XYZ file of C-alpha atoms in Angstrom:
473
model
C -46.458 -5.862 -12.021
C -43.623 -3.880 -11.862
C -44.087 -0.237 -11.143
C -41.659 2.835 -13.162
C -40.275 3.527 -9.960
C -39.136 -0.291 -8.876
C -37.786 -0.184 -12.639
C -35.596 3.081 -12.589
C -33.782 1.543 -9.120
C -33.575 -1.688 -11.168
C -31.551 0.073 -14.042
C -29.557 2.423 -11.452
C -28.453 -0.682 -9.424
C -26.837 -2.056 -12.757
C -25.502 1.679 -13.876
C -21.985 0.535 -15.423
C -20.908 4.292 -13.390
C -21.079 2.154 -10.469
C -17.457 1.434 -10.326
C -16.913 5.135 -10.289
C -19.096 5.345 -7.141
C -18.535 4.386 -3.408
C -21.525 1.858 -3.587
C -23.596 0.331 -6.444
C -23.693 -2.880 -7.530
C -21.219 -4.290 -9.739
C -21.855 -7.599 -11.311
C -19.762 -10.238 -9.960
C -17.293 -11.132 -12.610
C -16.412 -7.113 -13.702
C -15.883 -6.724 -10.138
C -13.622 -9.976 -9.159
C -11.752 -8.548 -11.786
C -11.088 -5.303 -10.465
C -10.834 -6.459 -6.903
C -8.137 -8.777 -8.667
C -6.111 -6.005 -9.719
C -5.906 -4.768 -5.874
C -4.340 -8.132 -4.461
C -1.790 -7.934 -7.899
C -0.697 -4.719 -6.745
C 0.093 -5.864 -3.212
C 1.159 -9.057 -2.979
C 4.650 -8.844 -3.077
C 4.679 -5.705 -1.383
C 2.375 -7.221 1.322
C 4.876 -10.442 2.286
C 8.019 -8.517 1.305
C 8.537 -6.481 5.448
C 7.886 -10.161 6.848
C 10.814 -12.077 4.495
C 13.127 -9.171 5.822
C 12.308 -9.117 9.245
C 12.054 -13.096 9.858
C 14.970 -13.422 7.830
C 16.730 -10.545 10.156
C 15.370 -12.791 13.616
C 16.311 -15.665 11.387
C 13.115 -17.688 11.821
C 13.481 -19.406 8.613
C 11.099 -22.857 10.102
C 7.720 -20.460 10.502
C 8.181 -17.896 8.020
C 6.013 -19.427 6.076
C 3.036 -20.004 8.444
C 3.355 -16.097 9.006
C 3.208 -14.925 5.421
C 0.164 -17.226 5.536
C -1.379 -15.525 7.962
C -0.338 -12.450 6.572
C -2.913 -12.650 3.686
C -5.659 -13.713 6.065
C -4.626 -10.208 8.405
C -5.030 -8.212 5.200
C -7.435 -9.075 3.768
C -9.742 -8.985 6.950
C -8.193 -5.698 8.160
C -9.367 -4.612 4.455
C -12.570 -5.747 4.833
C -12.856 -3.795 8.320
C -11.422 -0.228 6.161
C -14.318 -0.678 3.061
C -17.016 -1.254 5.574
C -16.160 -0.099 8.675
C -17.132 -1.174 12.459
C -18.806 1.918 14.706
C -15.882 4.466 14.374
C -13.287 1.611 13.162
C -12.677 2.015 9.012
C -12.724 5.157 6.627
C -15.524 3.669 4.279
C -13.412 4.041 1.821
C -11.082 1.876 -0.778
C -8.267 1.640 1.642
C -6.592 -1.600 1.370
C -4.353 -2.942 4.196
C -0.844 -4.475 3.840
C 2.553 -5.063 6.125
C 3.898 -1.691 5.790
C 7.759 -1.517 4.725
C 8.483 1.591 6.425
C 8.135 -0.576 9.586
C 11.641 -2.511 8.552
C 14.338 -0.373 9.791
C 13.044 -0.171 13.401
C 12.518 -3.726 13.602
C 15.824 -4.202 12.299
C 16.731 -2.013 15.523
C 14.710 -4.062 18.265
C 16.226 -7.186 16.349
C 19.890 -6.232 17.107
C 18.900 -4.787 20.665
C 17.633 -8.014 21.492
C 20.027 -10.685 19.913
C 18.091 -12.009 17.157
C 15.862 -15.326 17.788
C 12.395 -15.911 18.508
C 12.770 -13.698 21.943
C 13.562 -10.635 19.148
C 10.979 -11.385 17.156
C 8.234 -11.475 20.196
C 9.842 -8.050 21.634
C 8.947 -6.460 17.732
C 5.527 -8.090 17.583
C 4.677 -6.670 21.556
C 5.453 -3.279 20.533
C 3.611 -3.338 17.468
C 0.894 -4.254 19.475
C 1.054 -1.242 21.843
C 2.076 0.939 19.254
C -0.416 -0.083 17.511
C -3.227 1.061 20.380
C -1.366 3.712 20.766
C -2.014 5.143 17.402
C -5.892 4.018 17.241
C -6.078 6.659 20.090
C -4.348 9.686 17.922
C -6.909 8.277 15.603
C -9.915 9.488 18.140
C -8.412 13.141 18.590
C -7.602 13.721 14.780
C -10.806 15.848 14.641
C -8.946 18.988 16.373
C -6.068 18.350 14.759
C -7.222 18.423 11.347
C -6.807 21.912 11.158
C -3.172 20.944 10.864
C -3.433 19.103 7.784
C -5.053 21.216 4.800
C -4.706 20.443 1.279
C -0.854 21.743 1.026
C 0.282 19.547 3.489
C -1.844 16.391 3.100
C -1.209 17.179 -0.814
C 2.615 17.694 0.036
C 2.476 14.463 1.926
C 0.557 12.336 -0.617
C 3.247 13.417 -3.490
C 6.260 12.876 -1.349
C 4.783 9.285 -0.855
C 4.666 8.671 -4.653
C 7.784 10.036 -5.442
C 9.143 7.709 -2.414
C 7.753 4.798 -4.316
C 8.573 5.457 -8.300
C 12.245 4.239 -7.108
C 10.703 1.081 -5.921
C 9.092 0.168 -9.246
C 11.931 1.111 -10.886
C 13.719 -1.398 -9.147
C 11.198 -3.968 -9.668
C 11.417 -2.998 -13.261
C 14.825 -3.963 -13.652
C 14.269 -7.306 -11.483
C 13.977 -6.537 -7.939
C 16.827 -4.685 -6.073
C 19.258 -7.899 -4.586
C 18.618 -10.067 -7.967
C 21.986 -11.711 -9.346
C 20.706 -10.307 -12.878
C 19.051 -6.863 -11.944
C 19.198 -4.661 -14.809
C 19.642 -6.978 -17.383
C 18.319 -6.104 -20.598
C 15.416 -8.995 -20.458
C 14.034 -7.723 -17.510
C 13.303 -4.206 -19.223
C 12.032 -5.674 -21.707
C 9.022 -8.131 -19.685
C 8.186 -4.692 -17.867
C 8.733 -2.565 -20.852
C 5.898 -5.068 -22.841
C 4.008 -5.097 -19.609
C 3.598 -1.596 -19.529
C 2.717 -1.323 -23.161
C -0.025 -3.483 -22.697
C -1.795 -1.909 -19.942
C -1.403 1.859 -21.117
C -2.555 0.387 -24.891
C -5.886 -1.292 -22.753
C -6.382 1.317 -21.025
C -6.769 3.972 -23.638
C -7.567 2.185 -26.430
C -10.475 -0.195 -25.203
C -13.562 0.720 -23.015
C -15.728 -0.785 -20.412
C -14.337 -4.025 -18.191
C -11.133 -4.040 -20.614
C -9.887 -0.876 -19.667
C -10.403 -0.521 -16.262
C -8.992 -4.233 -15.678
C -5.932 -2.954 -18.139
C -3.933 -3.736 -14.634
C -4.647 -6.997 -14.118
C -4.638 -7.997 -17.841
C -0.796 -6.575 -18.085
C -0.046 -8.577 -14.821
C -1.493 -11.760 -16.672
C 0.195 -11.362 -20.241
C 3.260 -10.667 -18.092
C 3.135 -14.355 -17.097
C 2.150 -15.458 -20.567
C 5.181 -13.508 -22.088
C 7.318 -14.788 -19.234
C 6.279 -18.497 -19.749
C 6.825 -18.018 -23.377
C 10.229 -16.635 -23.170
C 11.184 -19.531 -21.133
C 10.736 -21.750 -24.028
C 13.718 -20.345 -26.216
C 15.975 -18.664 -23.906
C 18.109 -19.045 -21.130
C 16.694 -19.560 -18.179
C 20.087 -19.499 -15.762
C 23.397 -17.391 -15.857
C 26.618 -17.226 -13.603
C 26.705 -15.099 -11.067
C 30.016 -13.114 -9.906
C 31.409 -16.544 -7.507
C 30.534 -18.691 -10.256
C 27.309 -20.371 -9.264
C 24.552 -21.185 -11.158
C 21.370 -18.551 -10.741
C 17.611 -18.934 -11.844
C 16.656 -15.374 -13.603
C 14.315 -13.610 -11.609
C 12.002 -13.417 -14.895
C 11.355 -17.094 -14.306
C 8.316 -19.069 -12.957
C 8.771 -21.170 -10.473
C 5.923 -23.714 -10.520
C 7.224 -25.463 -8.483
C 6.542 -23.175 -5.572
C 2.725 -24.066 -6.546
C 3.209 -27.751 -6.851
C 5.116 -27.943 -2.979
C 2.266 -25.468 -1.591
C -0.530 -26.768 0.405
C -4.223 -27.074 -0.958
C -5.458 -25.719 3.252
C -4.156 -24.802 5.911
C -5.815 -23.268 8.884
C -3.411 -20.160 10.509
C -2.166 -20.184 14.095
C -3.171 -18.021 16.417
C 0.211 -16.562 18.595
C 2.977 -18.570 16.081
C 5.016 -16.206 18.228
C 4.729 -15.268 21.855
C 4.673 -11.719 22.449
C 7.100 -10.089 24.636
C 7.288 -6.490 26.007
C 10.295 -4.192 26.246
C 9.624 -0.045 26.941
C 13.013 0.327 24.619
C 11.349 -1.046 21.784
C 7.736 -0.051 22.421
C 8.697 3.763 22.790
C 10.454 4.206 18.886
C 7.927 1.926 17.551
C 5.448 4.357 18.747
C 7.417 7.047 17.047
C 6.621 4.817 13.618
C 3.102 4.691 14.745
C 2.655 8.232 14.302
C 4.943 8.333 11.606
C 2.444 5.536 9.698
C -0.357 7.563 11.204
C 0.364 10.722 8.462
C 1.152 8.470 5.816
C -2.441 7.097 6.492
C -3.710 10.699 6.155
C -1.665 11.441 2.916
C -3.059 7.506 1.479
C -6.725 8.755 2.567
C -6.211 11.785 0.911
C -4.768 10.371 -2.323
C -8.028 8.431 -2.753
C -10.744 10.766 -1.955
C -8.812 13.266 -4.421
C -7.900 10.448 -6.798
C -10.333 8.603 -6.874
C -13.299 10.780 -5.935
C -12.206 14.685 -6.784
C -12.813 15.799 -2.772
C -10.966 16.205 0.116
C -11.507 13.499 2.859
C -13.492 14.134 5.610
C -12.736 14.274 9.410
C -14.738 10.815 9.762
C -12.814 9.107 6.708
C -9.330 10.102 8.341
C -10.469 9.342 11.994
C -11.387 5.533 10.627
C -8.586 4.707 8.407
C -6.004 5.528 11.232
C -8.222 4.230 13.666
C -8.413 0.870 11.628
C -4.931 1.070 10.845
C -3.578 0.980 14.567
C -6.097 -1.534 15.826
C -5.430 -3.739 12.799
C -1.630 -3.582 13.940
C -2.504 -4.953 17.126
C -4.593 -7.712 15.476
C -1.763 -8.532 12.926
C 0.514 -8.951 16.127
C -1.382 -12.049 17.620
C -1.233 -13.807 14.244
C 2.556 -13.033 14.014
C 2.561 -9.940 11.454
C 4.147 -7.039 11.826
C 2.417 -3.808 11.825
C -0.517 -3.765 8.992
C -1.444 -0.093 7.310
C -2.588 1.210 4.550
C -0.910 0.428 1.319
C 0.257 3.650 -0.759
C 0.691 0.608 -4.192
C -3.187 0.642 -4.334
C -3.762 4.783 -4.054
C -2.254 4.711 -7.201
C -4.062 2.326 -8.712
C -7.244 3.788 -7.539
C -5.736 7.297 -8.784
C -5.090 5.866 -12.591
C -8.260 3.360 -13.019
C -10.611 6.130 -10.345
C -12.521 2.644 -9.258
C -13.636 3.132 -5.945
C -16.446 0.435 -5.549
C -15.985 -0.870 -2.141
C -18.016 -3.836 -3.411
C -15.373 -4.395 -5.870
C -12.121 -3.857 -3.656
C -14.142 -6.095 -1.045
C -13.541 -9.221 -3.408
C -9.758 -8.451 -3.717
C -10.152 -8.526 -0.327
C -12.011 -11.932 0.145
C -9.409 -13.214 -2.139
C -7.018 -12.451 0.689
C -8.400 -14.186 3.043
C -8.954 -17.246 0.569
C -5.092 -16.840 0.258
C -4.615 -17.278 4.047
C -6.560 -20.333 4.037
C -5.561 -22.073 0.437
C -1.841 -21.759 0.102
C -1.885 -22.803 -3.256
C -3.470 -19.604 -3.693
C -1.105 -17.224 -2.453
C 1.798 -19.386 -4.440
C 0.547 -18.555 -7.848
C 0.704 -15.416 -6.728
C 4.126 -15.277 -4.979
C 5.729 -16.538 -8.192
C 5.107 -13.122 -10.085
C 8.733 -12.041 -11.274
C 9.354 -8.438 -10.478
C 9.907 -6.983 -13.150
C 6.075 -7.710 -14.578
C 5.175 -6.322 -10.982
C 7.461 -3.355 -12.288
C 5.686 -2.911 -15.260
C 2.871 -2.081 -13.684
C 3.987 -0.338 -10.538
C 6.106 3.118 -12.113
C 2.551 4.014 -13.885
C 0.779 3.259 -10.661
C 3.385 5.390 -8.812
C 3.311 8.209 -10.842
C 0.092 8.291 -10.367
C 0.229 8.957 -7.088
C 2.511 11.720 -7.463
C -0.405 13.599 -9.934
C -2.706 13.227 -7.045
C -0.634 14.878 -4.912
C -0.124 17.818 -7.198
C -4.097 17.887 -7.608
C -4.021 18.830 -4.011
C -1.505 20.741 -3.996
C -3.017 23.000 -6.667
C -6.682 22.444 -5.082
C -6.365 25.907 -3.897
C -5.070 29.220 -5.413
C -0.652 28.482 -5.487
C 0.521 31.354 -3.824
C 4.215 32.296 -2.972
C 3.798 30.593 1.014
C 2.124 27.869 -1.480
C 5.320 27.446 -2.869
C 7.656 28.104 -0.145
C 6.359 25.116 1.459
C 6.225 22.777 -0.944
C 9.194 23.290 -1.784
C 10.875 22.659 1.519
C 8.892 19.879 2.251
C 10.230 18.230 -0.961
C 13.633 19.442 -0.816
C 14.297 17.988 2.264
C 11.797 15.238 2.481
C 13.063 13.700 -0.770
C 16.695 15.305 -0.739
C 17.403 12.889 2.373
C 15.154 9.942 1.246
C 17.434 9.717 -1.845
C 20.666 10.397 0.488
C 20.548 8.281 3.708
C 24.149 8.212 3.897
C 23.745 11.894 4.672
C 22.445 10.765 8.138
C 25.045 7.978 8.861
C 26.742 10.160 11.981
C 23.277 10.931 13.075
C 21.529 8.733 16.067
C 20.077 5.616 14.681
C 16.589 6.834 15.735
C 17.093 9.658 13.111
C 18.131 7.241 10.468
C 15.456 5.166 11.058
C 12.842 7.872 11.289
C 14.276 10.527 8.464
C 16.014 8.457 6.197
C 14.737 5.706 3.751
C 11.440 7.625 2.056
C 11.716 10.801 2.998
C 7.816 10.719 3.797
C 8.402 11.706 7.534
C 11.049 14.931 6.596
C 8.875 16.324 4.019
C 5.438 16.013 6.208
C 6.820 17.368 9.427
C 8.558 20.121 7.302
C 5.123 21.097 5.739
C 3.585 20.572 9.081
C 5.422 23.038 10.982
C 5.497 25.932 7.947
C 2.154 25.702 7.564
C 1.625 26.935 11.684
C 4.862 29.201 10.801
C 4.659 31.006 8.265
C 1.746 33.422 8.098
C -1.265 33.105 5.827
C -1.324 35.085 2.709
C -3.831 38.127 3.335
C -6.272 37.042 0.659
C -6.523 33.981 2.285
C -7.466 35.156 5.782
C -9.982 37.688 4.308
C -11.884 34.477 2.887
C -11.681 33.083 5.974
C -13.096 35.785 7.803
C-alpha cells in the first residue's frame, strides 16, 4: 500500500516546475526536447573555430574526422559541467563548445609556424598546457572572488551579449562571407523564424513554449524546404559563377555522411613551442573571465542568484581540463558557450537532466555522422532567427546584475568605462592595427577582455561609496 508520504514524493518528482529547478525529473520526451534546443543553439557555433583554423593550417583531408570528434569532446565535456567530477564541473547548465575567441591566436601560432600539420600540432600543444594552466587559476578563484562582485561579473556578462548580437545579426542576413548576405530572402527565413518562436513562446504554455526554440529552428527548415520549391535556388556572384543560396538545404551533405564512425584518438600529434604556449595562456585567462561572466549569466538568468565560489571554481576548472582533453582528440580549446546563457536566460530551463540529453545527443553526433549532418545543413539565417533574441537576452542578464545592487554614481562610472572601451574597440579593431599583434589579438574582436579588465581594475580603484562600506562593516 502506498503511504501519503511515498505519494507526495511521487507527485513532486513529476512537478511540471521541474524544468525551472536544478534537479527533478523531467519526463523523457519534454526533456529531449529542451536538451534539443541546446545542441540547435551550438552547432554551428561549436564546428565554426575548427573550419577556420584547419582551413588556416590547411588540413582540408582530416577536417572532417576533427569536427567529428568535436561533437563527441562537447558533449562529454558537457556532461562533466551538469554533473561534475570531485571539484571538476559547476553543477550547473553550462554547456561546452570550441570557443571562437580562440581564432585569432591560432591564426598567430599558424603563421609563426608555416602552416601544415607541424602548425596545427604547435596550436593543439599549447592548448593543452594552457589549458592546465587555467584549471589551476580555477583552484585559487576562491580568494580572488572578492575581485569579481556583481558590477563586474554583471559588466562582463553584458559586454559578452552585446559582443554576440552582431553575430546573429550576421547570421540573420546569411552568415558573414555568403555570396548573397543580406539579401532580402534571408531576412525574411529569420524574420518568420523569429516570429514563430516569440508567437510560441508567449502565446502557448507548457512543452510548446519552452521548446518555442527548437520549434522555430524546425519550421525554419520546413519554410526553407518549401521555398525551394518555387524560387531560385542559385544566383551569380560578382566573377560570374554560379552560387547555391545559403538559405538552401543541402541533403546531400546527409546522403554522403557516414551512418558510424568511431573518432581517433591524436588525429594530430602534438607539438610544443614556449612562443605559442605563453599567449595562449594569455587566452586561457582571458576564457577564464568569460567563464565567470557565462556562470554568472545563468545562475542570474536562469536561477535569480549570484553563483557561488564552488559553481565558478568548477566551470573554469572543467573548462581548462576539458581544453586539454579536446587537444588529444584534435580540438581546439573547448569552454563554455555564451549562445546557450541566453537561451537559458529567455526559456529560465535549468534542468541538468534536460541539458544532459542535448548533451548525449552530442556524443551520438560524434559517433553517427549522419547525425551531426542534418544538423550542419541548418542555413544561417534560421540559426539567426533565433540567435539576436537569444543574444539580447544575455545582455538583460547582465543588466539584472548590474542593477542587483543599489546603482550608485562609482556604479555608473564603471560601467560605463567598461563598456565604452570594451565595446568601443570590439566594434573598431582597426583602431588597434599599429598596436602589437598580441594586443589585437587580446583587445580587439569582442571587446569582452577591454571591458572586464577595465571593470576589474576600477572596482580595486576607485573607492567604495560610504553607504556601502557602512553595510559592510
Amino acid at each position: 500500500m502506498q503511504t501519503k508520504d511515498e505519494g507526495m514524493s511521487r507527485e513532486k518528482q513529476y512537478d511540471p516546475e521541474n524544468i525551472y529547478r536544478l534537479k527533478g525529473r523531467v519526463p523523457f520526451g519534454k526533456a529531449l526536447l529542451l536538451g534539443l534546443q541546446h545542441v540547435l543553439a551550438m552547432y554551428a557555433g561549436n564546428l565554426t573555430p575548427i573550419i577556420l583554423i584547419t582551413g588556416i593550417c590547411g588540413l582540408g583531408d582530416i577536417q572532417v574526422s576533427i569536427l567529428q570528434n568535436a561533437m563527441l569532446v562537447a558533449g562529454l565535456i558537457t556532461l562533466v559541467q551538469l554533473f561534475t567530477i570531485g571539484p571538476v564541473g559547476a553543477g550547473l547548465p553550462i554547456v561546452m563548445g570550441a570557443n571562437s575567441s580562440f581564432i585569432g591566436i591560432c591564426g598567430n601560432i599558424a603563421a609563426m609556424t608555416g602552416g601544415g600539420i607541424l602548425a596545427y600540432g604547435t596550436i593543439l600543444g599549447a592548448g593543452l598546457i594552457g589549458g592546465l594552466f587555467e584549471a589551476v587559476l580555477g583552484f585559487f578563484l576562491k580568494p580572488l572572488r572578492k575581485f569579481f562582485p556583481s558590477v563586474v561579473t554583471g559588466t562582463v556578462v553584458l559586454s559578452i551579449g552585446l559582443s554576440l548580437i552582431p553575430i546573429g545579426i550576421n547570421s540573420f542576413a546569411g552568415g558573414s562571407g555568403a555570396g548573397d548576405y543580406g539579401a532580402p530572402i534571408n531576412f525574411l527565413v529569420g524574420a518568420i523564424v523569429l516570429i514563430i518562436i516569440v508567437t510560441v513562446k508567449h502565446f502557448t504554455k507548457g512543452i510548446a513554449s519552452n521548446s518555442a526554440i527548437l520549434i522555430g529552428i524546425v519550421a525554419g527548415y520546413v519554410v526553407c524546404a518549401i521555398f525551394s520549391l518555387f524560387l531560385p535556388t542559385t544566383y551569380i556572384d560578382a566573377s560570374g559563377v554560379v552560387q547555391t543560396c545559403s538559405w538552401v538545404l543541402d541533403w546531400s551533405k546527409v546522403a554522403d555522411a557516414k551512418w558510424f564512425a568511431l573518432p581517433e584518438f591524436l588525429p594530430v600529434s602534438l607539438h610544443f613551442n614556449f612562443s605559442a604556449i605563453f599567449p595562449m595562456c594569455i587566452m586561457f585567462i582571458v576564457s577564464a573571465i568569460e567563464t565567470v561572466g557565462d556562470t554568472s549569466g545563468i545562475t542570474e538568468g536562469g536561477l535569480g542568484r549570484e553563483a557561488t565560489d564552488r559553481e565558478l571554481s568548477g566551470s573554469i576548472i572543467c573548462d581548462g581540463l576539458g581544453s586539454s582533453l579536446a587537444s588529444l582528440f584534435g580540438v581546439t580549446p573547448t569552454t563554455s558557450f555564451s549562445q546557450n546563457v541566453g537561451l537559458i536566460t529567455m526559456t529560465r530551463v535549468v534542468n541538468i537532466n534536460c541539458i544532459s540529453l542535448g548533451a548525449l545527443f552530442l556524443v551520438l553526433c560524434g559517433l553517427f555522422p549522419k547525425l551531426a549532418a542534418v544538423i550542419s545543413i541548418m542555413p544561417q539565417s534560421v540559426l539567426g532567427g533565433a540567435a539576436v533574441m537569444m543574444f539580447a537576452s544575455i545582455v538583460i542578464s547582465g543588466i539584472q546584475l548590474i542593477t542587483k545592487e543599489k546603482v550608485t554614481g562609482r556604479t555608473i562610472t564603471i560601467v560605463s568605462v567598461a563598456l565604452g572601451l570594451g565595446y568601443g574597440l570590439g566594434s573598431s579593431t582597426d583602431a588597434l592595427n599599429l598596436m602589437p599583434q598580441m594586443i589585437q589579438y587580446l583587445f580587439g574582436g569582442s571587446g569582452i577582455v577591454p571591458a572586464a579588465l577595465a571593470a576589474l581594475i576600477m572596482n580595486i580603484v576607485l573607492p567604495k561609496d560610504k553607504e556601502v562600506c557602512e553595510n559592510q562593516n
